[in-house]
mmCIF file with all atom_site columns, C-alpha atoms in Angstrom:
data_model
loop_
_atom_site.group_PDB
_atom_site.id
_atom_site.type_symbol
_atom_site.label_atom_id
_atom_site.label_alt_id
_atom_site.label_comp_id
_atom_site.label_asym_id
_atom_site.label_entity_id
_atom_site.label_seq_id
_atom_site.pdbx_PDB_ins_code
_atom_site.Cartn_x
_atom_site.Cartn_y
_atom_site.Cartn_z
_atom_site.occupancy
_atom_site.B_iso_or_equiv
_atom_site.pdbx_formal_charge
_atom_site.auth_seq_id
_atom_site.auth_comp_id
_atom_site.auth_asym_id
_atom_site.auth_atom_id
_atom_site.pdbx_PDB_model_num
ATOM 1  C CA . SER A 1 1  ? 23.391 -64.609 -43.428 1.00 84.00 ? 469 SER A CA 1
ATOM 2  C CA . LEU A 1 2  ? 21.235 -61.733 -42.237 1.00 89.00 ? 470 LEU A CA 1
ATOM 3  C CA . ALA A 1 3  ? 23.966 -60.373 -39.962 1.00 94.00 ? 471 ALA A CA 1
ATOM 4  C CA . ASN A 1 4  ? 24.211 -56.574 -40.257 1.00 96.00 ? 472 ASN A CA 1
ATOM 5  C CA . TYR A 1 5  ? 21.260 -56.476 -42.683 1.00 95.00 ? 473 TYR A CA 1
ATOM 6  C CA . GLY A 1 6  ? 20.097 -53.021 -41.593 1.00 96.00 ? 474 GLY A CA 1
ATOM 7  C CA . LYS A 1 7  ? 23.600 -51.767 -40.859 1.00 94.00 ? 475 LYS A CA 1
ATOM 8  C CA . ILE A 1 8  ? 24.698 -52.477 -44.425 1.00 95.00 ? 476 ILE A CA 1
ATOM 9  C CA . ARG A 1 9  ? 21.489 -51.464 -46.236 1.00 95.00 ? 477 ARG A CA 1
ATOM 10 C CA . GLY A 1 10 ? 20.179 -48.663 -44.000 1.00 94.00 ? 478 GLY A CA 1
ATOM 11 C CA . ASN A 1 11 ? 16.492 -48.058 -43.403 1.00 89.00 ? 479 ASN A CA 1
ATOM 12 C CA . SER A 1 12 ? 15.424 -45.818 -46.275 1.00 95.00 ? 480 SER A CA 1
ATOM 13 C CA . GLU A 1 13 ? 11.896 -46.049 -47.628 1.00 96.00 ? 481 GLU A CA 1
ATOM 14 C CA . GLU A 1 14 ? 13.178 -47.986 -50.648 1.00 96.00 ? 482 GLU A CA 1
ATOM 15 C CA . ILE A 1 15 ? 14.916 -50.565 -48.447 1.00 96.00 ? 483 ILE A CA 1
ATOM 16 C CA . MET A 1 16 ? 11.802 -50.918 -46.285 1.00 95.00 ? 484 MET A CA 1
ATOM 17 C CA . LYS A 1 17 ? 9.628  -51.515 -49.366 1.00 96.00 ? 485 LYS A CA 1
ATOM 18 C CA . TYR A 1 18 ? 12.141 -53.993 -50.802 1.00 94.00 ? 486 TYR A CA 1
ATOM 19 C CA . THR A 1 19 ? 12.457 -55.878 -47.508 1.00 95.00 ? 487 THR A CA 1
ATOM 20 C CA . TRP A 1 20 ? 8.671  -56.072 -47.067 1.00 96.00 ? 488 TRP A CA 1
ATOM 21 C CA . ALA A 1 21 ? 8.172  -57.297 -50.644 1.00 95.00 ? 489 ALA A CA 1
ATOM 22 C CA . ARG A 1 22 ? 10.988 -59.832 -50.340 1.00 93.00 ? 490 ARG A CA 1
ATOM 23 C CA . ILE A 1 23 ? 9.535  -61.292 -47.144 1.00 95.00 ? 491 ILE A CA 1
ATOM 24 C CA . TRP A 1 24 ? 5.948  -61.211 -48.464 1.00 95.00 ? 492 TRP A CA 1
ATOM 25 C CA . ASN A 1 25 ? 6.700  -62.984 -51.754 1.00 94.00 ? 493 ASN A CA 1
ATOM 26 C CA . SER A 1 26 ? 10.343 -63.832 -52.326 1.00 91.00 ? 494 SER A CA 1
ATOM 27 C CA . HIS A 1 27 ? 9.509  -65.609 -55.577 1.00 90.00 ? 495 HIS A CA 1
ATOM 28 C CA . ALA A 1 28 ? 8.630  -62.276 -57.185 1.00 90.00 ? 496 ALA A CA 1
ATOM 29 C CA . PHE A 1 29 ? 12.374 -61.533 -57.197 1.00 85.00 ? 497 PHE A CA 1
ATOM 30 C CA . ASN A 1 30 ? 13.670 -64.962 -58.119 1.00 86.00 ? 498 ASN A CA 1
ATOM 31 C CA . ALA A 1 31 ? 11.354 -67.808 -59.097 1.00 82.00 ? 499 ALA A CA 1
ATOM 32 C CA . CYS A 1 32 ? 13.916 -70.426 -58.058 1.00 85.00 ? 500 CYS A CA 1
ATOM 33 C CA . ASN A 1 33 ? 14.359 -68.911 -54.615 1.00 82.00 ? 501 ASN A CA 1
ATOM 34 C CA . HIS A 1 34 ? 14.156 -71.406 -51.745 1.00 88.00 ? 502 HIS A CA 1
ATOM 35 C CA . MET A 1 35 ? 12.871 -68.792 -49.288 1.00 89.00 ? 503 MET A CA 1
ATOM 36 C CA . PRO A 1 36 ? 9.145  -69.306 -48.645 1.00 92.00 ? 504 PRO A CA 1
ATOM 37 C CA . ARG A 1 37 ? 6.505  -66.759 -49.599 1.00 93.00 ? 505 ARG A CA 1
ATOM 38 C CA . PHE A 1 38 ? 5.926  -65.868 -45.958 1.00 95.00 ? 506 PHE A CA 1
ATOM 39 C CA . GLY A 1 39 ? 3.068  -63.415 -46.482 1.00 95.00 ? 507 GLY A CA 1
ATOM 40 C CA . ALA A 1 40 ? 1.584  -64.640 -49.735 1.00 93.00 ? 508 ALA A CA 1
ATOM 41 C CA . ALA A 1 41 ? 1.379  -68.218 -48.423 1.00 94.00 ? 509 ALA A CA 1
ATOM 42 C CA . GLY A 1 42 ? -0.040 -67.149 -45.063 1.00 96.00 ? 510 GLY A CA 1
ATOM 43 C CA . ILE A 1 43 ? 2.962  -68.463 -43.140 1.00 96.00 ? 511 ILE A CA 1
ATOM 44 C CA . LEU A 1 44 ? 3.397  -65.173 -41.263 1.00 97.00 ? 512 LEU A CA 1
ATOM 45 C CA . THR A 1 45 ? 0.802  -62.559 -40.351 1.00 97.00 ? 513 THR A CA 1
ATOM 46 C CA . GLU A 1 46 ? 1.287  -58.902 -41.213 1.00 96.00 ? 514 GLU A CA 1
ATOM 47 C CA . GLN A 1 47 ? 2.310  -58.202 -37.609 1.00 97.00 ? 515 GLN A CA 1
ATOM 48 C CA . GLN A 1 48 ? 4.848  -61.016 -37.653 1.00 97.00 ? 516 GLN A CA 1
ATOM 49 C CA . ILE A 1 49 ? 6.380  -59.619 -40.845 1.00 97.00 ? 517 ILE A CA 1
ATOM 50 C CA . LYS A 1 50 ? 6.592  -56.193 -39.176 1.00 96.00 ? 518 LYS A CA 1
ATOM 51 C CA . ASP A 1 51 ? 8.389  -57.857 -36.265 1.00 96.00 ? 519 ASP A CA 1
ATOM 52 C CA . VAL A 1 52 ? 10.861 -59.550 -38.630 1.00 96.00 ? 520 VAL A CA 1
ATOM 53 C CA . MET A 1 53 ? 11.475 -56.221 -40.355 1.00 96.00 ? 521 MET A CA 1
ATOM 54 C CA . ALA A 1 54 ? 12.132 -54.554 -37.001 1.00 96.00 ? 522 ALA A CA 1
ATOM 55 C CA . LEU A 1 55 ? 14.627 -57.300 -36.194 1.00 96.00 ? 523 LEU A CA 1
ATOM 56 C CA . LEU A 1 56 ? 16.372 -56.821 -39.540 1.00 96.00 ? 524 LEU A CA 1
ATOM 57 C CA . LEU A 1 57 ? 16.334 -53.020 -39.772 1.00 96.00 ? 525 LEU A CA 1
ATOM 58 C CA . SER A 1 58 ? 16.469 -51.578 -36.257 1.00 95.00 ? 526 SER A CA 1
ATOM 59 C CA . PRO A 1 59 ? 19.903 -50.239 -35.290 1.00 93.00 ? 527 PRO A CA 1
ATOM 60 C CA . ASP A 1 60 ? 19.259 -51.574 -31.762 1.00 93.00 ? 528 ASP A CA 1
ATOM 61 C CA . SER A 1 61 ? 18.581 -55.095 -33.011 1.00 94.00 ? 529 SER A CA 1
ATOM 62 C CA . PRO A 1 62 ? 21.091 -57.832 -32.160 1.00 93.00 ? 530 PRO A CA 1
ATOM 63 C CA . VAL A 1 63 ? 21.262 -58.529 -35.905 1.00 94.00 ? 531 VAL A CA 1
ATOM 64 C CA . ASN A 1 64 ? 22.913 -55.134 -36.419 1.00 93.00 ? 532 ASN A CA 1
ATOM 65 C CA . LYS A 1 65 ? 25.364 -55.210 -33.507 1.00 90.00 ? 533 LYS A CA 1
#
């Protein structure tokens, strides 16, 4: 579950870099991961990844309520 993702992890520069890298190429962290390589495979554009990050990390996001 991604509930409270930003609330639990915060929004430090390290967390932002980790989140971006994990969304871009999740297999770099775990080769057996079932999460797609959203950026590396061209599934999401850079702007779409930024939007996902805003959803995950913004304190005003419904994910963090």
